[in-house]
Tab-separated table of C-alpha atoms in Angstrom:
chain	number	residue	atom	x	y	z
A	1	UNK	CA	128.711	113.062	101.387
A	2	UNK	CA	129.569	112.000	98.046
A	3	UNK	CA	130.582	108.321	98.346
A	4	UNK	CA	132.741	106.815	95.178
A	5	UNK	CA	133.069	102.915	95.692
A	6	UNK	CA	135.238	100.687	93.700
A	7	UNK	CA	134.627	96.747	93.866
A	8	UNK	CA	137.718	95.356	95.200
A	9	UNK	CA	140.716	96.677	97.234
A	10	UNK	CA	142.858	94.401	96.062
A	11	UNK	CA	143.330	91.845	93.260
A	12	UNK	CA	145.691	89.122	92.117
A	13	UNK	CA	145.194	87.939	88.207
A	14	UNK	CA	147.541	86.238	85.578
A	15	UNK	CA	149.074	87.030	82.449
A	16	UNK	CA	146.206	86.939	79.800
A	17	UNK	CA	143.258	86.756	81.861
A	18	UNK	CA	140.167	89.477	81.106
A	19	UNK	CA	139.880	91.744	84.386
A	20	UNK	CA	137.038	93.978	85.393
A	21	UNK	CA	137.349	96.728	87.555
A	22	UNK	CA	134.086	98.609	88.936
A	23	UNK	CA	133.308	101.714	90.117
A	24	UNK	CA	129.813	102.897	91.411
A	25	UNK	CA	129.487	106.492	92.683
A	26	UNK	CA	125.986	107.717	94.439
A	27	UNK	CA	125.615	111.115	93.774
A	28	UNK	CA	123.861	111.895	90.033
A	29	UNK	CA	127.853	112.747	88.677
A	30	UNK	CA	127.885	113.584	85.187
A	31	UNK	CA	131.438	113.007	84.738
A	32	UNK	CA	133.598	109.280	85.741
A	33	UNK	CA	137.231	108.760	85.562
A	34	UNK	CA	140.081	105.845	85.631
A	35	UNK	CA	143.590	106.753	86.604
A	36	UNK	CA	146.364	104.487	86.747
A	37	UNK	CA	148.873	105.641	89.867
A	38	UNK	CA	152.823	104.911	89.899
A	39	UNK	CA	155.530	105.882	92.203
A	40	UNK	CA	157.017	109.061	90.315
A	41	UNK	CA	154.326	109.425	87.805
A	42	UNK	CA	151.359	110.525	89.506
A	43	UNK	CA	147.719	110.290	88.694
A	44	UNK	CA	147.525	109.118	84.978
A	45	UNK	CA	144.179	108.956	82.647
A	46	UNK	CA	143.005	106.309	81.329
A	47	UNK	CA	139.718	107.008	80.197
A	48	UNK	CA	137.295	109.668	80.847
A	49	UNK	CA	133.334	109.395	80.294
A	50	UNK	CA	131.034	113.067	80.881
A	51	UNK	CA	127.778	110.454	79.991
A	52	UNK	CA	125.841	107.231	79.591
A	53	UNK	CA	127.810	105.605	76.816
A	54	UNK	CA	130.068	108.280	75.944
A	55	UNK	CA	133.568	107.846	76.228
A	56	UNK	CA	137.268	109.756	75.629
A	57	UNK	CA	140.591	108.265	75.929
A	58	UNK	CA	142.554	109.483	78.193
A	59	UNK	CA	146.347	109.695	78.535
A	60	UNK	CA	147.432	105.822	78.658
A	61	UNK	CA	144.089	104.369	77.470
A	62	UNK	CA	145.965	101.329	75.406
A	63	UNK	CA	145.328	98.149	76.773
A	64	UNK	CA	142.189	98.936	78.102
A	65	UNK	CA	138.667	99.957	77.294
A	66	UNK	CA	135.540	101.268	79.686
A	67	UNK	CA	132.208	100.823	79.907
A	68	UNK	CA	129.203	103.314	80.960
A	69	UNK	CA	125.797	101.674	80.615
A	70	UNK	CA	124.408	103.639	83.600
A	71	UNK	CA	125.236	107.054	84.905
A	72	UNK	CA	126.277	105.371	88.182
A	73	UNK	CA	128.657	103.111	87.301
A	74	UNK	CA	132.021	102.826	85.355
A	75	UNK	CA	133.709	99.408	84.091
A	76	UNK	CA	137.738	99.687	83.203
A	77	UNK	CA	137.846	96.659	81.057
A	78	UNK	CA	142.138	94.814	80.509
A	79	UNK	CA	141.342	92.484	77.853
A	80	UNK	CA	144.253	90.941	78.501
A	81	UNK	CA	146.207	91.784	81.585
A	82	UNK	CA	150.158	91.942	81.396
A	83	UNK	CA	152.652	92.574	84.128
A	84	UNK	CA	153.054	96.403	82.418
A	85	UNK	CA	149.843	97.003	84.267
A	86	UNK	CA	150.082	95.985	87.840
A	87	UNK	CA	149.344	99.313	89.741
A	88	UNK	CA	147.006	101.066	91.693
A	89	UNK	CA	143.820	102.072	89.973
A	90	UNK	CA	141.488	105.000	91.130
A	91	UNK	CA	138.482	106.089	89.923
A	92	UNK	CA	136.720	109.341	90.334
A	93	UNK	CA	133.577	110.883	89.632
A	94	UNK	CA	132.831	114.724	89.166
A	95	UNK	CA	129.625	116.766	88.252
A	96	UNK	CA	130.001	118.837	85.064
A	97	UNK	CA	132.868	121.245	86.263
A	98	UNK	CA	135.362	120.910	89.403
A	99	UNK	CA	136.259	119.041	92.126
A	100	UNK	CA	136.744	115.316	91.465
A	101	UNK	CA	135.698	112.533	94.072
A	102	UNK	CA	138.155	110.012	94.076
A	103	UNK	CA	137.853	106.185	95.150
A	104	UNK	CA	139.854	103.985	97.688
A	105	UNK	CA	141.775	102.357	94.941
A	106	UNK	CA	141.767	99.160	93.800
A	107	UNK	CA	145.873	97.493	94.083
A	108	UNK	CA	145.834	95.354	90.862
A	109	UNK	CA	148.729	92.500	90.271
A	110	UNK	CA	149.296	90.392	87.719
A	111	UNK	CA	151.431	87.334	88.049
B	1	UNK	CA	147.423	119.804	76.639
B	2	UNK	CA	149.067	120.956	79.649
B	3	UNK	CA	152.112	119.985	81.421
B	4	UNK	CA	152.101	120.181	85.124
B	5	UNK	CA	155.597	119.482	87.365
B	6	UNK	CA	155.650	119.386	90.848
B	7	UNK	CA	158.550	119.761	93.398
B	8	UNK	CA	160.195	117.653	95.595
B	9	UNK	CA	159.088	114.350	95.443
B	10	UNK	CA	159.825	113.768	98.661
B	11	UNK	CA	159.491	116.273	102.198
B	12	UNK	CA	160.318	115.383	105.522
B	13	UNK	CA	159.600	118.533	107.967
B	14	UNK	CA	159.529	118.583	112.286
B	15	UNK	CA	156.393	118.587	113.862
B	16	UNK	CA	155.014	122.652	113.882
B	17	UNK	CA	157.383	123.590	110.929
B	18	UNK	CA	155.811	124.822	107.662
B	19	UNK	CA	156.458	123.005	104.516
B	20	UNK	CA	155.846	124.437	101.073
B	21	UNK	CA	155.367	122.319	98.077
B	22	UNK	CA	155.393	123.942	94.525
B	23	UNK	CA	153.952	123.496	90.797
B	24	UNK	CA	154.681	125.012	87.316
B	25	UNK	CA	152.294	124.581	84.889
B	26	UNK	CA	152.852	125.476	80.807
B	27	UNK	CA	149.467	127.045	79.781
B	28	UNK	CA	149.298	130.118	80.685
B	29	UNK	CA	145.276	130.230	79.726
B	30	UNK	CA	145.048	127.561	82.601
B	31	UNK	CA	142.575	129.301	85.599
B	32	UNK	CA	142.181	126.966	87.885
B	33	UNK	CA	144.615	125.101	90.376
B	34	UNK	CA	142.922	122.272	92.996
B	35	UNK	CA	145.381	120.941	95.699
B	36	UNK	CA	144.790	116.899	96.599
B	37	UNK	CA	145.692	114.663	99.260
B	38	UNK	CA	145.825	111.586	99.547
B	39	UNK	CA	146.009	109.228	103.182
B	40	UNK	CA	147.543	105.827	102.852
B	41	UNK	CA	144.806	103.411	101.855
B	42	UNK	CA	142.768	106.101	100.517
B	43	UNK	CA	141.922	108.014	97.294
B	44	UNK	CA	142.915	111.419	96.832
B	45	UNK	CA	140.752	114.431	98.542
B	46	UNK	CA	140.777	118.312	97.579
B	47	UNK	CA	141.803	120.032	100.156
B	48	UNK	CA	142.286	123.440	98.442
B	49	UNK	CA	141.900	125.407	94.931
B	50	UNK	CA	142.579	128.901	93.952
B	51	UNK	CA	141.399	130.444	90.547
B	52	UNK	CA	143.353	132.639	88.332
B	53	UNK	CA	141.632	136.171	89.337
B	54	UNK	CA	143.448	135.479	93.235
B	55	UNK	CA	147.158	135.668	94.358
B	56	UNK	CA	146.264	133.871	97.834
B	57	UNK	CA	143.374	131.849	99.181
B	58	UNK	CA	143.475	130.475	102.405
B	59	UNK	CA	142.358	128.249	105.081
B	60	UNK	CA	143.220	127.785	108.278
B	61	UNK	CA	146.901	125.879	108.414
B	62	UNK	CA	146.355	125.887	104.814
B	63	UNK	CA	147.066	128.341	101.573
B	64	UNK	CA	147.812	128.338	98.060
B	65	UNK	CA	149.488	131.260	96.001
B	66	UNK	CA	149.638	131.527	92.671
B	67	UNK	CA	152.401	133.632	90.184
B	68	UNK	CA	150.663	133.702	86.766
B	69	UNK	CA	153.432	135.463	85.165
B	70	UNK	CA	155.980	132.965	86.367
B	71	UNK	CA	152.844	130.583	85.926
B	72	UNK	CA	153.577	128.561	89.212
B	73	UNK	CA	151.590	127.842	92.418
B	74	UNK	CA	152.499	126.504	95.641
B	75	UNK	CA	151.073	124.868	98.582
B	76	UNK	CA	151.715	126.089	102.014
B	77	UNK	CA	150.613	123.809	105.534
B	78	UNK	CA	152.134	125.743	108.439
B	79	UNK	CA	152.494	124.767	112.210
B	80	UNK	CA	152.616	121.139	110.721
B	81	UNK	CA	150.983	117.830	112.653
B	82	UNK	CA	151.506	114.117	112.069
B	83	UNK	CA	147.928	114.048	110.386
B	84	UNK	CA	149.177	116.581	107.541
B	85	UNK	CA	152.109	113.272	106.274
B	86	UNK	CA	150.012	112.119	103.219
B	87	UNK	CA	150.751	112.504	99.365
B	88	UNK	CA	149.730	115.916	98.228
B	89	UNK	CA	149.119	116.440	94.289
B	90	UNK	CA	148.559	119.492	92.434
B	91	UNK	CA	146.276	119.744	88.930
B	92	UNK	CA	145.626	122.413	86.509
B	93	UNK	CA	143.131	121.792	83.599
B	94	UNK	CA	143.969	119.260	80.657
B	95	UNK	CA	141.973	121.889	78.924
B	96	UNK	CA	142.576	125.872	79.332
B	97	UNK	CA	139.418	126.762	80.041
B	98	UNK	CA	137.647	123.749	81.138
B	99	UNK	CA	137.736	122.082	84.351
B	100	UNK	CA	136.699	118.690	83.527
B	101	UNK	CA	139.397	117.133	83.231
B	102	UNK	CA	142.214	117.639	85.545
B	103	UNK	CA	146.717	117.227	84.597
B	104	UNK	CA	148.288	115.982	87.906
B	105	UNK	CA	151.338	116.465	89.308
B	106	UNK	CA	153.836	113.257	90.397
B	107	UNK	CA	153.372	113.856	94.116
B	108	UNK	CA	154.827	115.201	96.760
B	109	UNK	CA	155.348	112.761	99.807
B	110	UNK	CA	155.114	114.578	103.141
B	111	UNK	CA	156.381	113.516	106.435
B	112	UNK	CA	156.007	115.163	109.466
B	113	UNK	CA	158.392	113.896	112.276
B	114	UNK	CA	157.540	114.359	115.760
């Protein structure tokens, strides 16, 4: 079974601070994902990566940036978290074509 | 890029009912259409996709048609169960053509009451 893990469930940060979110998935995907999930507004992309490295912005992507220094494992990077971005955060992973593999979620708010 | 809308936010059915949830999407190049659901506490899980060469695919309690001229496509869960209340999303491509990346619908809530 693919298995898509994401390093906290939730997380409490303030105004300002630098927040990581990770995302490890175990099963050789080319392809990694960050959404952004709101009441109404459905899955949103953040950023998009189909390698080591390589990167694409997605459909919200300012305020954030990613990082892919291994094919496992995806950063989503708030340099400097506001309130605007409290929400639910998913990532997903995908081989080159098809059905994505999504993530528990990680429940992000900032005070 | 395409645009994908998804109706009704919100579905509360009785327990062995059927409930139908529909899409429209705006390219009509798109070919392929993955159904997701999503538990609470959990990330979202295909349950279903159809590609543009079918009408119908099904399985079990589950199908999906799709209208290409009318370019929508709908979900249908018949003899419903508590287990099917979840979020359900569609998708179609961001891309005609390519699969990569996935547009989502804004969710459809399901409830099933006993």
């Amino acid at each position: 079974d693919v298995k898509v893990t994401q390093s906290s469930r939730y997380l409490v940060k303030r105004t300002g601070e630098k927040v990581f979110l990770e995302c490890v998935q175990d099963m050789d995907h080319e392809n990694m994902f960050w959404y952004r999930q709101d009441p109404g507004l459905g899955l949103r992309l953040i950023y998009f990566s189909y390698d080591v490295k390589m990167k694409e912005k997605g459909d919200i992507p300012e305020g954030y940036s990613v990082s892919r220094e291994k094919k496992e494992r995806f950063s989503l990077i708030l340099e400097s978290a506001s309130t605007n971005q409290t929400s639910m955060y998913l990532c997903a992973s995908s081989k080159s074509w098809g059905t994505q593999y999504f993530g528990p979620g990680t429940r992000l708010t900032v005070l | 890029g395409e645009n994908v809308e998804q109706h009704p936010s919100t579905l509360s059915v009785q327990e062995g009912d059927s409930a139908v949830i529909k899409c429209t999407y705006s390219d009509s190049a798109s070919n392929y259409f993955p159904w997701y659901k999503q538990e609470l506490g959990k990330g979202p899980q295909l349950i279903i996709d159809i590609r543009s060469n079918v009408g119908e695919k099904k399985d079990q309690r589950i199908a999906v048609t799709l209208n290409k001229t009318a370019k929508h496509f709908s979900l249908h869960i018949t003899e419903t169960q508590p287990e099917d209340s979840a979020v359900y999303f569609c998708a179609a491509p961001k891309i005609a053509g390519s699969a990569r990346q996935l547009t989502f619908g804004s969710g459809t809530q399901l409830t099933v009451l006993p």
